[in-house]
Coordinates of C-alpha atoms in Angstrom, one line a residue:
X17 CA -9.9 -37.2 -39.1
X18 CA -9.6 -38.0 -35.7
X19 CA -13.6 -38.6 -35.2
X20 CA -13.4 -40.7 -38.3
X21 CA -10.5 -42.9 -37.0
X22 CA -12.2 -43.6 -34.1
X23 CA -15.6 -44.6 -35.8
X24 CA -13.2 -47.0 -37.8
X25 CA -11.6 -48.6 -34.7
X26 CA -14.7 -49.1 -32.9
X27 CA -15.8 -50.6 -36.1
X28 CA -12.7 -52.8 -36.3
X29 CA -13.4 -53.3 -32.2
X30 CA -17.2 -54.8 -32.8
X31 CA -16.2 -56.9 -35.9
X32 CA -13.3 -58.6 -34.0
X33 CA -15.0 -58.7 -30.4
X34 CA -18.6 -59.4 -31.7
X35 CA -19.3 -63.0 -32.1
X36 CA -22.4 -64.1 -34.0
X37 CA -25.1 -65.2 -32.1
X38 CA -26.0 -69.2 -32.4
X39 CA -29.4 -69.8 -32.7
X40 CA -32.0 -70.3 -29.7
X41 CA -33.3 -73.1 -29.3
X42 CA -36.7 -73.7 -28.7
X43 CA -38.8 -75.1 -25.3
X44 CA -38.5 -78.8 -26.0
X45 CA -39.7 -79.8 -22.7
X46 CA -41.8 -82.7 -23.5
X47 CA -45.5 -82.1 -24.1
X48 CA -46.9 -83.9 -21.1
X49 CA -45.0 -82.2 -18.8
X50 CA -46.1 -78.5 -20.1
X51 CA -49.5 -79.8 -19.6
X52 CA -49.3 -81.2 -16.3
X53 CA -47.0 -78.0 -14.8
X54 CA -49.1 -75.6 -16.9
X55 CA -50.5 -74.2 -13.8
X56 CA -46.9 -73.0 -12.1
X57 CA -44.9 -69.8 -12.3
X58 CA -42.2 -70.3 -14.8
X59 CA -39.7 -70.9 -11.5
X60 CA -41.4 -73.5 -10.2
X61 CA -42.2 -75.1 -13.7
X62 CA -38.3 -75.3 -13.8
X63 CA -37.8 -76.5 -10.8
X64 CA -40.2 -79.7 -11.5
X65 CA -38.8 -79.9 -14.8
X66 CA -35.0 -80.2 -13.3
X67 CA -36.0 -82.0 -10.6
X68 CA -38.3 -85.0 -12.6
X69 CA -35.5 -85.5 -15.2
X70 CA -32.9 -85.3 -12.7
X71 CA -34.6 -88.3 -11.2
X72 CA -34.9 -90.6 -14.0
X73 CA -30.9 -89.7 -15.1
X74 CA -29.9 -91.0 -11.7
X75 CA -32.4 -94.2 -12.3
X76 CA -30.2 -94.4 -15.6
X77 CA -27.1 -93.9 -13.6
X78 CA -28.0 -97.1 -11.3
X79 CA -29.1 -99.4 -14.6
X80 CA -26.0 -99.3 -16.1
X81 CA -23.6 -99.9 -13.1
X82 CA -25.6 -102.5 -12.6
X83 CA -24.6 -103.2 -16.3
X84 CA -21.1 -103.5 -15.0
X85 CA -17.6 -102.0 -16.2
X86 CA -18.0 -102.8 -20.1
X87 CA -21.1 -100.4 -20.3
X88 CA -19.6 -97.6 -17.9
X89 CA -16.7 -97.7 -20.5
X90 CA -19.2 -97.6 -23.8
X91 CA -21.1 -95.0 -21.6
X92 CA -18.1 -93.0 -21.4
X93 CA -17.5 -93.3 -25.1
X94 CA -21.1 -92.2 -25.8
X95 CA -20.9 -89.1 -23.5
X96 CA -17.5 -87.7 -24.9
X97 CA -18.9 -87.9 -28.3
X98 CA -21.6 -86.2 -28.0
X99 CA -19.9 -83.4 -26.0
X100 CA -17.8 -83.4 -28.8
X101 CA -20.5 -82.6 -31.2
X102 CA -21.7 -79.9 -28.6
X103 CA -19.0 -77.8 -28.9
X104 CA -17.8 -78.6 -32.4
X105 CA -21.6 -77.7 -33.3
X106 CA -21.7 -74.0 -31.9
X107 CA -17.8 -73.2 -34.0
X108 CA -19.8 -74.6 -37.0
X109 CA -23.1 -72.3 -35.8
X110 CA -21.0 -69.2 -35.1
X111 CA -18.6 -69.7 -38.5
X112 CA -21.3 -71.6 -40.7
X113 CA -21.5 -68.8 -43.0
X114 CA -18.0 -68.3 -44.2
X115 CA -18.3 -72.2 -45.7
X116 CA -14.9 -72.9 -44.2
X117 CA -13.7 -75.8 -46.5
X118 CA -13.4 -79.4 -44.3
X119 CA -13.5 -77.7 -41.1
X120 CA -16.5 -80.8 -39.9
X121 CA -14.5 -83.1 -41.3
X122 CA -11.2 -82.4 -39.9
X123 CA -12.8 -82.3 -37.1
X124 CA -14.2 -85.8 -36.9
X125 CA -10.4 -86.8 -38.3
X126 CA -9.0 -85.5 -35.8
X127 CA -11.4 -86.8 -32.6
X128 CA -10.9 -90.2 -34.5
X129 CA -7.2 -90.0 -34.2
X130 CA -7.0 -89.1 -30.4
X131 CA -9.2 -91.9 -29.5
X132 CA -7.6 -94.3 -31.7
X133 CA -4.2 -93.4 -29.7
X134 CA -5.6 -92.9 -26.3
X135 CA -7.8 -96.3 -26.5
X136 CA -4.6 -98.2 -28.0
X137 CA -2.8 -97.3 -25.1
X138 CA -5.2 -98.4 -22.7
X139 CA -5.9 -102.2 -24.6
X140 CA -2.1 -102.6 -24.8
X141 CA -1.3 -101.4 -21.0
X142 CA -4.6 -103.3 -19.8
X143 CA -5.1 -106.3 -22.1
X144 CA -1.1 -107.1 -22.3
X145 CA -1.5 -110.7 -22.4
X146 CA -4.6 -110.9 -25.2
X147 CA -2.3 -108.7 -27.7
X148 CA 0.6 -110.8 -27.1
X149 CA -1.4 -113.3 -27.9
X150 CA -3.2 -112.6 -31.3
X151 CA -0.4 -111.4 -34.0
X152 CA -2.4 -108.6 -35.7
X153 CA -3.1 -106.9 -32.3
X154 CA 0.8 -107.5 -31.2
X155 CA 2.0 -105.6 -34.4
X156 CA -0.2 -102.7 -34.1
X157 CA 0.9 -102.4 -30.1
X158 CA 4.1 -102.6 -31.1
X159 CA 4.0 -100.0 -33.9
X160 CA 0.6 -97.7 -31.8
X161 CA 2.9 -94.4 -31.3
X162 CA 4.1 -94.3 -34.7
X163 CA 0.9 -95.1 -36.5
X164 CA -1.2 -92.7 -34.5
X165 CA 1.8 -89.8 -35.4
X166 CA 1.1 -91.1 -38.6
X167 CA -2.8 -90.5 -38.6
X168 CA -2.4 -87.1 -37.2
X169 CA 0.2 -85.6 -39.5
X170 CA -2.3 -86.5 -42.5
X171 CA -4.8 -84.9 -40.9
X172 CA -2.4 -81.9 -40.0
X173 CA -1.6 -82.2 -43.8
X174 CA -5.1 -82.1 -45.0
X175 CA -5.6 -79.0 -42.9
X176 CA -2.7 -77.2 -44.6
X177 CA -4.3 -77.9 -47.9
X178 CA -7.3 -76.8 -47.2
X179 CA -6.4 -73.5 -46.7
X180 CA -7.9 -70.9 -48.2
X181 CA -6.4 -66.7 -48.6
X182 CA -9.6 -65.0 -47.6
X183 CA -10.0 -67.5 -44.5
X184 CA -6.8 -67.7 -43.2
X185 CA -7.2 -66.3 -39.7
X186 CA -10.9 -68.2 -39.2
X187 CA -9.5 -71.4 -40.1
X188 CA -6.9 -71.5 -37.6
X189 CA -9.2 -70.3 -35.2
X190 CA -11.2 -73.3 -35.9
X191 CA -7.8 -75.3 -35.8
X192 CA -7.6 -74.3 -32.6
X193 CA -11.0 -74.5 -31.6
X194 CA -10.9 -78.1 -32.6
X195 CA -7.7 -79.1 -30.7
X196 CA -8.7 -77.2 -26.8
X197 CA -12.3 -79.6 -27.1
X198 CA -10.2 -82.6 -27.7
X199 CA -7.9 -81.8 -25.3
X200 CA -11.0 -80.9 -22.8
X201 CA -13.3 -83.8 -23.5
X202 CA -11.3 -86.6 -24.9
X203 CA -8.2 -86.5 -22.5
X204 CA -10.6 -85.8 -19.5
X205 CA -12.7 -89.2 -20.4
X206 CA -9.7 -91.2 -21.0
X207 CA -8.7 -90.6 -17.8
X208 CA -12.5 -91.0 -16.4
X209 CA -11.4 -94.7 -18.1
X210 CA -8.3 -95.3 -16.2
X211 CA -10.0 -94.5 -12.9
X212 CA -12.4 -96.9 -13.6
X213 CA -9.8 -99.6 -14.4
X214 CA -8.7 -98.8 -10.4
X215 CA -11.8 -99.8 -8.9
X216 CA -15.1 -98.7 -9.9
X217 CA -15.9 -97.1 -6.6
X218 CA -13.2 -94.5 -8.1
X219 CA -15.9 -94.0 -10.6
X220 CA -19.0 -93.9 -8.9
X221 CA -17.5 -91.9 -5.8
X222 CA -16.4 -89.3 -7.7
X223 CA -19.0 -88.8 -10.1
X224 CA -21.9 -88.9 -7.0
X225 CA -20.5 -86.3 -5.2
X226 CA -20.1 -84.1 -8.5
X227 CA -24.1 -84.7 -9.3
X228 CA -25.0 -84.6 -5.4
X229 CA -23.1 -80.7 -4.9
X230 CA -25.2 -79.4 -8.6
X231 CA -28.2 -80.6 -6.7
X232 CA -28.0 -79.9 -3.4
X233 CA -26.2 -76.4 -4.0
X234 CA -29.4 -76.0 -6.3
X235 CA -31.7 -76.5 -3.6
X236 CA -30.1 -74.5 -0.9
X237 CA -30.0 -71.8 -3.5
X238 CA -33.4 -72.4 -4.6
X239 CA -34.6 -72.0 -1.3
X240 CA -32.4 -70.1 0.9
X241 CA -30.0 -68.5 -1.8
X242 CA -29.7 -64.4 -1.3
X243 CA -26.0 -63.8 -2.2
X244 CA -24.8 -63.8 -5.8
X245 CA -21.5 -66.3 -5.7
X246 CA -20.3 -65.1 -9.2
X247 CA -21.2 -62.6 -12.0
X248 CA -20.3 -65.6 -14.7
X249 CA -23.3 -67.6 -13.4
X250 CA -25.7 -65.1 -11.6
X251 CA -28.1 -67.3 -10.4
X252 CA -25.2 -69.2 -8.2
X253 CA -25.2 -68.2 -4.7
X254 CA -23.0 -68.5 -1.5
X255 CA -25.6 -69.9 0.2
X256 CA -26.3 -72.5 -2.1
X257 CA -22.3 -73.1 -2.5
X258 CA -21.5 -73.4 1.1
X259 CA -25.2 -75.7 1.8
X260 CA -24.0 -77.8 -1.4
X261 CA -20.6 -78.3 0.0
X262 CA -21.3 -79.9 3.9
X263 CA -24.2 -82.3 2.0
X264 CA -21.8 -83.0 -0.3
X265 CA -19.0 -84.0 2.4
X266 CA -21.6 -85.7 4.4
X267 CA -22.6 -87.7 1.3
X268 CA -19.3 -88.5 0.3
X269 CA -18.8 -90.5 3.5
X270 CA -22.2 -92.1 3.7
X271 CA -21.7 -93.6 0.2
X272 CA -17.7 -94.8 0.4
X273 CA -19.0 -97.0 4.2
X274 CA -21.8 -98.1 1.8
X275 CA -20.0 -99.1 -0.9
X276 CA -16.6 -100.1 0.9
X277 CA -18.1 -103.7 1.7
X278 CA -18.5 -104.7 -1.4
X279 CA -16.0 -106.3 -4.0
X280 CA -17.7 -105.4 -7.1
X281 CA -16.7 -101.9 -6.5
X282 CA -13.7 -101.6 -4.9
X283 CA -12.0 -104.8 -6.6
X284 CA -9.5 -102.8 -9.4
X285 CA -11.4 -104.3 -13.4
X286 CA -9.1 -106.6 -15.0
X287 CA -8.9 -108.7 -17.7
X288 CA -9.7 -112.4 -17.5
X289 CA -7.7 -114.4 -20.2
X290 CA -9.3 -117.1 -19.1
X291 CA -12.5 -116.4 -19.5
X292 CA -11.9 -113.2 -21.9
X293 CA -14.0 -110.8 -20.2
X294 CA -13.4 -108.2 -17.2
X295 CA -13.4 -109.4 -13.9
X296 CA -13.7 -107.4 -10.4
X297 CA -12.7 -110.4 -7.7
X298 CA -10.1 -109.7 -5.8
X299 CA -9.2 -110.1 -1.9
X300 CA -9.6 -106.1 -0.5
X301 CA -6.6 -104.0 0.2
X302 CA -6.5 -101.9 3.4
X303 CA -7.8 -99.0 2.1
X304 CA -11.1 -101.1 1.9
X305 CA -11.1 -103.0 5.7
X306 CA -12.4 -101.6 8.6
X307 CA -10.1 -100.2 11.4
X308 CA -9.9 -98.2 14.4
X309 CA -9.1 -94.7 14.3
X310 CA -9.3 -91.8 17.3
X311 CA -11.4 -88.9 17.9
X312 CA -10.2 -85.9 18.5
X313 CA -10.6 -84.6 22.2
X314 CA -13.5 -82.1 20.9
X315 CA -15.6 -85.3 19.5
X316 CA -14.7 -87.3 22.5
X317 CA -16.3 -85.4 25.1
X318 CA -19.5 -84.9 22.8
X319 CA -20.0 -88.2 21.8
X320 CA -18.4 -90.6 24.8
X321 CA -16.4 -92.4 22.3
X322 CA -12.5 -93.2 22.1
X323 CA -12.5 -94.3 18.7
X324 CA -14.6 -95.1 15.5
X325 CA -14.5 -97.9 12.8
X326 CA -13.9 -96.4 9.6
X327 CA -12.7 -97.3 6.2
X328 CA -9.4 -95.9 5.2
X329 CA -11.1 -95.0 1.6
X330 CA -13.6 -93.0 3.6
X331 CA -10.7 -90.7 4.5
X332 CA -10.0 -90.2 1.2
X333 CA -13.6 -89.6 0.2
X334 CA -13.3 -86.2 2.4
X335 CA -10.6 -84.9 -0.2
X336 CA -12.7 -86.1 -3.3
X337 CA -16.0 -84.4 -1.9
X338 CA -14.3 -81.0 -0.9
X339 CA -12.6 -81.2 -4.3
X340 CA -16.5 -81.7 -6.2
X341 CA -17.2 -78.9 -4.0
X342 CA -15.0 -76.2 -3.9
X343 CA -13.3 -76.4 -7.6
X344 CA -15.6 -78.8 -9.2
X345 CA -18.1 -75.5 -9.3
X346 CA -14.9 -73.7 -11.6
X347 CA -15.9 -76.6 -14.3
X348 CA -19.1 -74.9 -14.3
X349 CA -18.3 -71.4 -14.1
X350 CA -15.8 -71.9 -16.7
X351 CA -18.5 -73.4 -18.8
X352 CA -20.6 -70.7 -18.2
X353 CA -18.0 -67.9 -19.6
X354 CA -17.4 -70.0 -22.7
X355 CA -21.5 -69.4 -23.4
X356 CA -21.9 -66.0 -22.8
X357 CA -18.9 -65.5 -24.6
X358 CA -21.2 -67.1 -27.8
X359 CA -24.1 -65.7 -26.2
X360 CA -25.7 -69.2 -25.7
X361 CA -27.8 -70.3 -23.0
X362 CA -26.9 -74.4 -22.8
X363 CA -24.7 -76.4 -25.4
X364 CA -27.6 -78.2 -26.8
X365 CA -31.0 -79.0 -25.9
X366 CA -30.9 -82.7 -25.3
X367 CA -31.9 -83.2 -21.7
X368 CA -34.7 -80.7 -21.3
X369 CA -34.8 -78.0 -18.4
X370 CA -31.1 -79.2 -18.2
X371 CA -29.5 -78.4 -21.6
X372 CA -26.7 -80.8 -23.5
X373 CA -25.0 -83.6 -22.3
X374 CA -22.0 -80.8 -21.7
X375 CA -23.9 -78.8 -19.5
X376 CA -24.6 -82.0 -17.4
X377 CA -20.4 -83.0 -17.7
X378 CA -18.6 -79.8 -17.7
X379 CA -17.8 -80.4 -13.6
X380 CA -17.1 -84.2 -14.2
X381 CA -14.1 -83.5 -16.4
X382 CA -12.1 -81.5 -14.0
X383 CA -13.1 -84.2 -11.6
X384 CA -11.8 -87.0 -13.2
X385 CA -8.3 -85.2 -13.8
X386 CA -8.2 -84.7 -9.8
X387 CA -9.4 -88.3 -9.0
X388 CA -6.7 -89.8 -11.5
X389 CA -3.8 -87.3 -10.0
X390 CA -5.0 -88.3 -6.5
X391 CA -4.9 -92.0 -7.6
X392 CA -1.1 -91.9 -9.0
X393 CA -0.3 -89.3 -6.0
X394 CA -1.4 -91.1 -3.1
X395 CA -2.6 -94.6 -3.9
X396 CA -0.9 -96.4 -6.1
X397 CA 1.5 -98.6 -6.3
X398 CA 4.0 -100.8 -8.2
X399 CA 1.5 -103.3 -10.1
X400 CA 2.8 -107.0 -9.7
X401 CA 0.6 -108.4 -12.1
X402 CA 1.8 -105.3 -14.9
X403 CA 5.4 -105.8 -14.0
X404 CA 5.2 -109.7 -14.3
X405 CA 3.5 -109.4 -17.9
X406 CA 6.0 -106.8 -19.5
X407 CA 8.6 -109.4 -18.2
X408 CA 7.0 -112.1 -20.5
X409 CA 7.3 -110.1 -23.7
X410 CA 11.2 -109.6 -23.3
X411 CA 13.6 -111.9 -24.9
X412 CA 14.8 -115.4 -23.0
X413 CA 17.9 -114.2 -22.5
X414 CA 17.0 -110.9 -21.0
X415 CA 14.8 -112.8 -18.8
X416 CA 17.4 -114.8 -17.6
X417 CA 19.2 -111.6 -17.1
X418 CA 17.1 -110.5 -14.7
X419 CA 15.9 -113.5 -13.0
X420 CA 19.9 -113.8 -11.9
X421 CA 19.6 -110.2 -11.1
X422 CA 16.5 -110.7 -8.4
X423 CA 18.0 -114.1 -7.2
X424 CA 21.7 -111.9 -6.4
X425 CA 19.4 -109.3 -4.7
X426 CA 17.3 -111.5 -3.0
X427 CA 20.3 -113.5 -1.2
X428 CA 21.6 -110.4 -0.2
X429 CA 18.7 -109.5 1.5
X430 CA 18.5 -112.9 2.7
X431 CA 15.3 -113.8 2.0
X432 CA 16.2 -116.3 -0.7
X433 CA 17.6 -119.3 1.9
X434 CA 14.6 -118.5 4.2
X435 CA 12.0 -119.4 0.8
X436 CA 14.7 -122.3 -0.2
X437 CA 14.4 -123.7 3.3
X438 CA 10.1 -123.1 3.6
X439 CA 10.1 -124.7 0.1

């Protein structure tokens, strides 16, 4: 009795700890390259593989800031979807078979629900004045929260309904499933969004010294890598970590000097009402002029100098490097449990010798939550512009309210006389 109550748990053990394997998927590195690296060890054929398509994302990379803001924030769009469809993709693999009812299209629902909230509260906090201004747009701000609860609770509704006895448990893991992407990818690339809105060097920054760590850390490891960093991702070593993480530092201040001087990319994206498109003209805060800061005792006897000119951002680029560095890698690693866990090797096969688009984004998420945090941490501020425009949609009378409010305050500070007297 006892030997057969054991064969049953172990039974019970494998059928609720074994996952179903999702199907390999086969080499689809492109034709001419097998040809032309058809001579090389399968190492080095990997390396070229990496290292040629690596090259020609980064060409991408530089075409479509040069685009400008509009097409980082379609770009952005693009990328979450399709990391969506990733992970939705290997639930559907894993679970295909039990022909859970709706499960793809709740799914969709649900992704179109989140985004339909998310991007309504970015058009009505950064687009204030163009839906006061059309009557459609002003209702639907007005009303956003409550008809994005409404969306959702249909969709929550339809889920109920679909239920089915012999699928209980499996739908709700899928319920689930569904809810920790969206909450992964869509949340993470709204607030990749927001950053951009501050200035797009709080895009590119961050985002450069993510892809600048995967590849230098994969060259030091490549070449000088001995130690094994972490059993989740084997062929991650401390010698490639620690390499990855000085370049990436290094690189990280190289590239904020660089891109520092220019007003395209530090200049916060705003809305010209004007003109109705985005705009990125602006006259440079501090954080973006040069000034002089002092060396440390050490670096002054090394280098004869007192002090050094330095931007004030390139401070901050220290944090955001260290952070791509030292816990952007946990995106990664994290990543790399959730596919053994579906003994999987990549999300998808999309960018060959690379894998999905989610293999290639799994460190940028946790990134952009840090860079935003940073951002409403340590540099921003109270927003004139913002403050001015929520002003505008109160009533008269509460304006007048307030305007008697600032004039009382202003007197008593006495800077009211001093403007009446200047004026």
């Amino acid at each position: 009795r006892n030997l057969h109550f054991t064969t049953t748990s172990d039974n019970e053990t494998k059928s609720d700890s074994g996952v179903p394997e999702v199907p390999v998927s086969a080499d689809d590195t492109p034709e001419v390259l097998n040809k032309a690296l058809s001579g090389l060890s399968s190492r080095w054929k990997n390396w070229w593989v990496r290292g040629i398509l690596t090259l020609a994302m980064i060409s991408f990379f530089f075409i479509i800031i040069y685009l400008g803001p509009m097409v980082l924030m379609m770009i952005v769009l693009c990328v979450q979807i399709k990391c969506f469809h990733e992970i939705i993709t290997i639930g559907y693999s894993v679970y295909h078979s039990y022909h859970l009812p709706w499960f793809r299209t709740l799914s969709w629902y649900f992704l179109l629900c989140v985004n339909y909230f998310f991007y309504g509260e970015t058009v009505t906090d950064y687009f204030f004045t163009l839906v006061q201004r059309e009557e459609p747009l002003r209702i639907l701000s007005k009303y956003h929260r409550f008809i994005s609860f409404a969306l959702y609770l249909t969709g929550f509704c339809m889920f109920v309904l679909s239920l089915v006895k012999k699928h209980y448990r499996l739908q709700f893991y899928m319920f689930g499933w569904t809810h920790v992407t969206l909450l992964i990818v869509v949340t993470q690339s709204h607030l990749i969004i927001h950053n951009l809105f501050e200035g797009m060097i709080w895009f590119i920054v961050p985002i450069s010294c993510v892809i600048c760590n995967d590849i230098m850390a994969y060259m030091f490891g490549f070449f000088f890598g001995r130690t094994p960093l972490i059993k989740l991702s084997p062929k991650k070593t401390w010698e490639g970590f620690i390499g990855g993480f000085f370049a990436t530092v290094v690189f990280g201040i190289l590239l904020s000097y660089v891109m520092s001087g220019y007003r395209f990319f530090v200049c916060p994206v705003e809305f010209n009402n004007d003109s109705n498109s985005f705009t990125v003209d602006c006259e440079p805060s501090e954080l973006f002029q040069l000034q002089d800061y002092g060396l440390p005792p050490v670096l002054k006897s090394i280098t004869g100098w007192t002090t050094v000119k330095l931007y004030p951002f390139q401070i901050h680029s220290i944090a955001l490097s260290a952070f791509a560095s030292i816990m952007g890698p946990f995106g990664g690693f994290f990543a790399s449990g959730f596919k053994r866990a579906f003994k999987i090797k990549d999300f998808a096969n999309t960018i060959p010798g690379h894998g999905g688009i989610m293999d290639r984004f799994d460190c940028q998420y946790l990134m952009a939550t840090f860079v935003n945090v940073y951002i409403a941490s340590f540099i921003r501020g109270p927003n004139p512009s913002k403050v001015i425009q929520q002003l505008l949609a109160l009533r008269l009378d509460q304006q007048l309210h307030i305007f008697n409010s600032l004039k009382v305050h202003l007197t008593e500070k006495g800077l009211l006389p001093a403007l009446e007297e200047a004026a």
